[in-house]
Structures are given as structure tokens and as C-alpha cells.
CSV table of C-alpha atoms and ligand atoms in Angstrom, one decimal:
chain,number,residue,atom,x,y,z
S,1,MET,CA,0.0,0.0,0.0
S,2,ALA,CA,1.5,3.3,-1.0
S,3,SER,CA,2.1,5.7,1.8
S,4,ASP,CA,0.9,8.7,-0.2
S,5,ALA,CA,-2.2,10.2,1.3
S,6,VAL,CA,-5.2,9.8,-1.0
S,7,SER,CA,-6.8,13.1,-1.5
S,8,LEU,CA,-10.5,13.3,-0.9
S,9,PHE,CA,-10.7,15.5,-4.0
S,10,PRO,CA,-8.8,14.0,-7.0
S,11,ALA,CA,-6.7,16.2,-9.2
S,12,PRO,CA,-8.9,18.3,-11.5
S,13,ASP,CA,-9.9,17.0,-14.8
S,14,ILE,CA,-8.4,19.9,-16.7
S,15,SER,CA,-9.9,19.5,-20.1
S,16,SER,CA,-8.8,21.6,-23.0
S,17,HIS,CA,-11.5,24.2,-22.6
S,18,GLY,CA,-8.8,26.8,-22.0
S,19,ALA,CA,-10.9,29.1,-19.8
S,20,ARG,CA,-8.8,30.3,-16.9
S,21,HIS,CA,-11.3,32.8,-15.6
S,22,VAL,CA,-15.1,32.3,-15.8
S,23,ALA,CA,-17.5,34.8,-14.3
S,24,ILE,CA,-21.3,34.3,-13.9
S,25,ILE,CA,-24.1,36.8,-13.4
S,26,MET,CA,-26.4,34.5,-11.4
S,27,ASP,CA,-29.8,35.7,-12.4
S,28,GLY,CA,-33.3,34.3,-12.2
S,29,ASN,CA,-33.8,33.2,-8.6
S,30,GLY,CA,-37.0,35.3,-8.2
S,31,ARG,CA,-38.5,33.9,-11.4
S,32,TRP,CA,-37.6,30.4,-10.4
S,33,ALA,CA,-39.5,30.8,-7.2
S,34,LYS,CA,-42.5,32.6,-8.9
S,35,LYS,CA,-42.9,29.7,-11.3
S,36,ARG,CA,-43.4,27.4,-8.3
S,37,LEU,CA,-45.6,29.9,-6.4
S,38,LEU,CA,-42.9,30.2,-3.7
S,39,PRO,CA,-41.6,33.3,-2.0
S,40,ARG,CA,-38.5,34.9,-3.6
S,41,VAL,CA,-36.3,33.7,-0.7
S,42,ALA,CA,-37.0,30.1,-1.8
S,43,GLY,CA,-35.4,31.0,-5.1
S,44,HIS,CA,-32.4,32.5,-3.4
S,45,LYS,CA,-32.0,29.3,-1.2
S,46,ALA,CA,-32.1,27.2,-4.4
S,47,GLY,CA,-29.6,29.6,-5.8
S,48,VAL,CA,-27.2,28.8,-3.0
S,49,GLU,CA,-27.5,25.1,-4.0
S,50,ALA,CA,-26.5,26.0,-7.5
S,51,VAL,CA,-23.5,28.0,-6.2
S,52,ARG,CA,-22.4,25.0,-4.3
S,53,ARG,CA,-22.7,22.7,-7.4
S,54,THR,CA,-21.0,25.3,-9.6
S,55,VAL,CA,-18.0,25.8,-7.3
S,56,ARG,CA,-17.4,22.1,-7.1
S,57,ALA,CA,-17.8,21.7,-10.9
S,58,ALA,CA,-15.4,24.6,-11.6
S,59,HIS,CA,-12.9,22.9,-9.3
S,60,ASP,CA,-13.4,19.5,-11.0
S,61,LEU,CA,-13.1,21.1,-14.4
S,62,GLY,CA,-9.9,22.9,-13.7
S,63,VAL,CA,-11.3,26.5,-14.0
S,64,GLU,CA,-8.6,28.5,-12.2
S,65,CYS,CA,-10.8,31.4,-11.2
S,66,LEU,CA,-14.6,31.5,-10.8
S,67,THR,CA,-16.2,34.9,-10.1
S,68,LEU,CA,-19.8,35.0,-9.0
S,69,TYR,CA,-22.0,38.1,-9.0
S,70,ALA,CA,-23.9,37.7,-5.8
S,71,PHE,CA,-25.0,41.3,-4.9
S,72,SER,CA,-24.7,44.4,-7.0
S,73,SER,CA,-24.2,47.9,-5.8
S,74,GLU,CA,-27.7,48.5,-7.2
S,75,ASN,CA,-29.3,45.6,-5.3
S,76,TRP,CA,-29.7,47.9,-2.2
S,77,LYS,CA,-32.8,49.1,-4.0
S,78,ARG,CA,-34.6,45.8,-3.1
S,79,PRO,CA,-37.0,45.5,-0.2
S,80,GLU,CA,-35.2,45.4,3.2
S,81,GLN,CA,-36.4,41.9,4.0
S,82,GLU,CA,-34.9,40.6,0.8
S,83,ILE,CA,-31.5,42.1,1.7
S,84,ILE,CA,-31.8,40.6,5.2
S,85,ASP,CA,-32.6,37.2,3.6
S,86,LEU,CA,-29.6,37.4,1.2
S,87,THR,CA,-27.2,38.4,3.9
S,88,GLY,CA,-28.4,35.6,6.1
S,89,LEU,CA,-28.0,33.1,3.2
S,90,LEU,CA,-24.4,34.4,2.6
S,91,LYS,CA,-23.5,33.9,6.2
S,92,HIS,CA,-25.0,30.5,6.3
S,93,PHE,CA,-23.2,29.5,3.1
S,94,ILE,CA,-19.8,30.6,4.4
S,95,ARG,CA,-20.4,28.7,7.7
S,96,SER,CA,-21.6,25.5,6.0
S,97,ASP,CA,-19.3,25.3,3.0
S,98,LEU,CA,-16.0,26.9,3.8
S,99,ASP,CA,-14.5,23.8,5.3
S,100,GLU,CA,-15.0,21.8,2.1
S,101,PHE,CA,-13.7,24.6,-0.1
S,102,HIS,CA,-10.7,24.9,2.2
S,103,GLU,CA,-10.1,21.2,1.9
S,104,ARG,CA,-10.2,21.5,-1.9
S,105,GLY,CA,-7.6,24.2,-1.8
S,106,VAL,CA,-10.0,27.0,-2.9
S,107,ARG,CA,-9.0,30.5,-2.1
S,108,LEU,CA,-12.0,32.8,-1.3
S,109,ARG,CA,-11.8,36.4,-2.5
S,110,ILE,CA,-14.4,39.2,-2.3
S,111,ILE,CA,-14.6,42.0,-4.8
S,112,GLY,CA,-16.8,45.1,-4.2
S,113,ASP,CA,-17.3,47.1,-1.1
S,114,TYR,CA,-18.4,44.3,1.2
S,115,ARG,CA,-17.9,46.5,4.3
S,116,ALA,CA,-21.3,47.9,3.7
S,117,PHE,CA,-22.9,44.7,5.0
S,118,GLU,CA,-23.8,44.2,8.6
S,119,PRO,CA,-20.8,43.7,11.0
S,120,GLY,CA,-21.5,40.0,11.6
S,121,ALA,CA,-21.3,39.3,7.8
S,122,VAL,CA,-18.2,41.5,7.4
S,123,ALA,CA,-16.4,39.6,10.2
S,124,LEU,CA,-17.3,36.2,8.7
S,125,ILE,CA,-16.1,37.3,5.2
S,126,GLU,CA,-12.8,38.6,6.5
S,127,GLU,CA,-12.2,35.4,8.5
S,128,ALA,CA,-13.0,33.2,5.5
S,129,GLN,CA,-10.6,35.3,3.3
S,130,ALA,CA,-7.8,35.1,5.8
S,131,ARG,CA,-8.3,31.4,6.4
S,132,THR,CA,-8.1,30.5,2.7
S,133,ARG,CA,-5.6,33.2,1.6
S,134,ASP,CA,-2.7,30.7,0.9
S,135,ASN,CA,-4.8,28.1,-1.0
S,136,ARG,CA,-3.6,27.6,-4.5
S,137,ALA,CA,-5.9,25.0,-6.3
S,138,ASN,CA,-8.3,27.7,-7.6
S,139,THR,CA,-9.9,31.0,-6.6
S,140,LEU,CA,-13.6,31.6,-5.9
S,141,VAL,CA,-14.3,35.3,-6.2
S,142,ILE,CA,-17.7,36.5,-4.8
S,143,ALA,CA,-18.8,40.0,-5.9
S,144,LEU,CA,-20.6,41.7,-3.0
S,145,ASN,CA,-21.9,45.2,-3.2
S,146,TYR,CA,-20.0,45.3,-6.4
S,147,GLY,CA,-20.5,47.7,-9.3
S,148,ALA,CA,-18.0,48.2,-12.1
S,149,GLN,CA,-18.7,51.9,-12.3
S,150,ASP,CA,-18.0,52.2,-8.6
S,151,GLU,CA,-14.8,50.1,-9.0
S,152,LEU,CA,-13.6,52.4,-11.8
S,153,ALA,CA,-14.5,55.6,-9.8
S,154,ARG,CA,-12.5,54.3,-6.9
S,155,ALA,CA,-9.5,53.6,-9.2
S,156,ALA,CA,-9.9,57.2,-10.7
S,157,ARG,CA,-9.9,58.6,-7.2
S,158,ILE,CA,-6.6,56.9,-6.4
S,159,LEU,CA,-5.0,58.1,-9.6
S,160,ALA,CA,-6.1,61.7,-9.0
S,161,GLN,CA,-4.7,61.6,-5.4
S,162,GLN,CA,-1.4,60.2,-6.8
S,163,ALA,CA,-1.3,63.0,-9.4
S,164,VAL,CA,-2.1,65.7,-6.8
S,165,ARG,CA,0.8,64.5,-4.6
S,166,GLY,CA,3.1,64.6,-7.7
S,167,GLU,CA,3.7,60.8,-7.6
S,168,ILE,CA,2.5,60.3,-11.2
S,169,ASP,CA,2.3,62.3,-14.3
S,170,PRO,CA,-1.3,62.2,-15.6
S,171,ALA,CA,0.1,62.0,-19.2
S,172,THR,CA,1.5,58.6,-18.5
S,173,ILE,CA,-1.7,56.9,-17.2
S,174,ALA,CA,-2.2,53.8,-19.3
S,175,PRO,CA,-4.7,50.9,-19.3
S,176,GLY,CA,-2.2,48.6,-17.6
S,177,HIS,CA,-1.9,51.2,-14.7
S,178,ILE,CA,-5.7,51.3,-14.3
S,179,ALA,CA,-6.0,47.5,-14.2
S,180,THR,CA,-3.6,47.4,-11.2
S,181,LEU,CA,-6.1,49.5,-9.2
S,182,LEU,CA,-9.2,47.4,-9.9
S,183,ASP,CA,-10.5,44.8,-7.4
S,184,THR,CA,-9.5,42.1,-9.8
S,185,ALA,CA,-5.8,43.3,-10.1
S,186,ASP,CA,-4.3,39.9,-9.2
S,187,LEU,CA,-6.8,37.7,-11.0
S,188,PRO,CA,-6.3,36.1,-14.5
S,189,PRO,CA,-7.9,37.9,-17.4
S,190,LEU,CA,-11.6,37.3,-17.8
S,191,ASP,CA,-12.2,34.6,-20.5
S,192,LEU,CA,-15.9,33.8,-20.3
S,193,LEU,CA,-18.8,35.7,-18.9
S,194,ILE,CA,-22.1,33.7,-18.4
S,195,ARG,CA,-25.5,35.2,-17.6
S,196,THR,CA,-28.4,33.0,-16.8
S,197,SER,CA,-32.2,33.7,-17.0
S,198,GLY,CA,-32.3,35.0,-20.6
S,199,GLU,CA,-31.4,38.6,-19.8
S,200,GLN,CA,-28.7,39.9,-22.1
S,201,ARG,CA,-27.1,42.8,-20.3
S,202,LEU,CA,-24.1,43.3,-18.0
S,203,SER,CA,-25.9,45.1,-15.1
S,204,ASN,CA,-22.7,46.9,-14.1
S,205,PHE,CA,-20.6,43.7,-13.8
S,206,LEU,CA,-16.9,43.7,-14.7
S,207,LEU,CA,-17.3,46.3,-17.5
S,208,TRP,CA,-13.5,46.9,-17.8
S,209,GLN,CA,-12.5,43.2,-17.5
S,210,ALA,CA,-15.1,42.1,-20.1
S,211,ALA,CA,-13.4,44.0,-22.8
S,212,TYR,CA,-12.4,40.8,-24.6
S,213,ALA,CA,-14.3,38.2,-22.7
S,214,GLU,CA,-16.6,35.9,-24.6
S,215,LEU,CA,-20.2,36.3,-23.6
S,216,TYR,CA,-22.6,33.4,-23.1
S,217,PHE,CA,-26.3,33.8,-22.4
S,218,THR,CA,-28.6,31.0,-21.4
S,219,ASP,CA,-32.3,31.0,-20.7
S,220,MET,CA,-31.7,28.6,-17.8
S,221,LEU,CA,-32.7,30.2,-14.4
S,222,TRP,CA,-29.8,30.3,-11.9
S,223,PRO,CA,-31.2,27.7,-9.4
S,224,ASP,CA,-31.2,25.1,-12.3
S,225,PHE,CA,-27.5,25.7,-13.1
S,226,ASP,CA,-25.3,22.7,-12.6
S,227,LYS,CA,-22.0,21.0,-13.8
S,228,ASN,CA,-23.6,20.0,-17.1
S,229,ALA,CA,-24.6,23.6,-17.8
S,230,LEU,CA,-21.1,24.8,-17.0
S,231,MET,CA,-19.6,22.1,-19.3
S,232,ASN,CA,-22.0,23.3,-22.1
S,233,ALA,CA,-20.8,26.9,-21.6
S,234,LEU,CA,-17.1,25.8,-21.6
S,235,ALA,CA,-17.6,23.7,-24.8
S,236,ASN,CA,-19.3,26.7,-26.5
S,237,PHE,CA,-16.3,28.9,-25.4
S,238,LYS,CA,-13.8,26.5,-26.7
S,239,ALA,CA,-15.4,26.8,-30.2
S,240,ARG,CA,-15.1,30.6,-30.3
S,241,GLU,CA,-12.3,32.3,-32.2
S,242,ARG,CA,-10.8,35.1,-30.1
S,243,ARG,CA,-9.1,37.7,-32.3
S,244,TYR,CA,-8.5,40.6,-29.9
S,245,GLY,CA,-8.7,43.0,-32.9
S,246,GLY,CA,-6.1,41.2,-34.9
S,247,LEU,CA,-6.5,38.8,-37.8
H,1,IPE,C1,-30.4,36.9,-8.9
H,1,IPE,O1,-31.7,36.6,-8.9
H,1,IPE,C2,-29.9,37.0,-7.4
H,1,IPE,C3,-29.6,38.4,-7.0
H,1,IPE,C4,-29.6,39.4,-7.8
H,1,IPE,C5,-29.2,38.6,-5.7
H,1,IPE,P1,-32.9,37.7,-8.9
H,1,IPE,O2,-33.3,37.9,-7.5
H,1,IPE,O3,-32.4,38.9,-9.6
H,1,IPE,O4,-34.0,36.9,-9.7
H,1,IPE,P2,-35.0,37.6,-10.8
H,1,IPE,O5,-34.2,38.3,-11.8
H,1,IPE,O6,-36.0,38.4,-10.0
H,1,IPE,O7,-35.7,36.4,-11.3
H,2,IPE,C1,-27.6,41.3,-11.6
H,2,IPE,O1,-28.9,40.8,-11.5
H,2,IPE,C2,-26.9,41.3,-10.2
H,2,IPE,C3,-26.7,39.9,-9.7
H,2,IPE,C4,-26.9,38.8,-10.3
H,2,IPE,C5,-26.1,39.9,-8.3
H,2,IPE,P1,-30.1,41.8,-11.3
H,2,IPE,O2,-31.3,41.0,-11.3
H,2,IPE,O3,-29.9,42.7,-10.1
H,2,IPE,O4,-30.0,42.7,-12.6
H,2,IPE,P2,-31.1,43.6,-13.4
H,2,IPE,O5,-31.7,44.5,-12.4
H,2,IPE,O6,-32.1,42.7,-14.0
H,2,IPE,O7,-30.3,44.3,-14.4
H,3,MG,MG1,-32.6,39.5,-11.6
């Protein structure tokens, strides 16, 4: 019997899909619940199940970085009870699933201004990020109170401050410089952006990073999303020809 420890989670089946960074606009929880005559919160609960399946699938399929849009900077417009429900589900999800993700070597990262959530949620998020910081198998990025316009405004503010202090010459500001000031600075370039529920818009998600991402829209509602759906999206991505403006 070999003495090598057998990992609970086998090495990822890295197919040749070639997508290092996949982002998903997880939309349609409310409509999923409505179709079943259930309250919206039931759709969000089912949405958490889909998150769990998708994180496992991304890990198994060798996706280096998975970014999930969980709460936009515009979602504060929703009724207070829905925001309370979503925050509660987020806390529950971190408590119930972090051990498994940590075992799998998943690093958790938050983008967006998550400090706007209630203190209990902020503490849990910070603990979870700190605990998984050195994991290297893959990265799960959750966008919380994230808005791309807010992210770009924050970057502009930093550049303006640096210019006022004489640290940079405004004439030398280049795209690469801006990229280092975004929440995604240390993540791989975005390859594939998926949106569920049939809507075909970006809703203020990763506007800068999506410059050359491939877009994939599916009518499937988020709570129905699973490994097979992710594999379909990756197969579709693999068949695309990315030209980046060249020939
Ligand atoms: C996505 O589902 C989840 C969040 C935005 C938090 P929705 O809640 O937007 O579901 P629909 O669009 O109303 O069906
Ligand atoms: C986008 O979905 C935000 C998230 C999935 C977190 P929304 O349901 O908020 O987007 P709109 O309002 O339909 O554009
Ligand atoms: Mg929606």
C-alpha cells in the first residue's frame, strides 16, 4: 500500500476548454420561485445550492478562477427583507461550505465594497478570506456590493490623489496602470462571462474586465444551473475564435 495520502478530492480533470477565468451573473432566482408559487427567498435558497454545485464543478473542471456576482451595488434598491434574507444566506453559506472549499484548496476572494454589509457578515467574510488566503488550487471570487462603475470611480480617485501628490504624471496613465487599481488586479484575465435567466445585459458587472471576454447567455434560471450547464458553456467557449482586434 503506497504511503501517499489519498486526497478526498482528486486532481482536477483539466480539459482543453482553455478558460482560466469564468464569471457568472447568477440571475433568475426570483422567477424560479415565482414559477413554483414560492416566495422569492426560496429561489435564493435554491440559488445557493446552484452556487455549491458550480464551485465544485469549476474545481473539478480545472477552472482557475470563478467569479460569481452575488449582490450588485444597485441591489440595495430591493426591499429590506430581501436584503436581510440574502445576507443571512451568505453567512449560512460561508459557515456551512468553507471547510469543504478549504479542503479542496479553494481561495476565497471578495470584490466590491463588502464592508457595507452588517458587521457580523463582514467579520465572517474577513475570517474566511484570511483562512483560505494561501490556498492555490483555484480561486472563488464573490462579488458583493460590487458595481463596475464604482470600482472604476475608486481607481480614478486613487490616480487623482497620486497626481495631486506629484507621484505620477497624468500624461503617463495607461490601461495597464488602471488595471492594477481594480478589485481584480491579481486575477487572471476574464475569458468567459455567463449570464443566466435570458437577460442579455451586464448590469454593471466587470465592465472593464469584459473588454475581450466571450459572452454566453442561457435561458436557464440560476437555481437550475449545474455541472452540465457549466460544461456546455465551456464547450461553447472552446469553439469561439478570439481575435483581440487582430486577424
Ligand atoms: C439573482 O436573482 C440574485 C440576485 C440578484 C441577488 P434575482 O433575484 O435577480 O431573480 P429575478 O431576476 O428576480 O428572477
Ligand atoms: C444582476 O442581477 C446582479 C446579480 C446577479 C447579483 P439583477 O437581477 O440585479 O440585474 P437587473 O436589475 O435585472 O439588471
Ligand atoms: Mg434579476
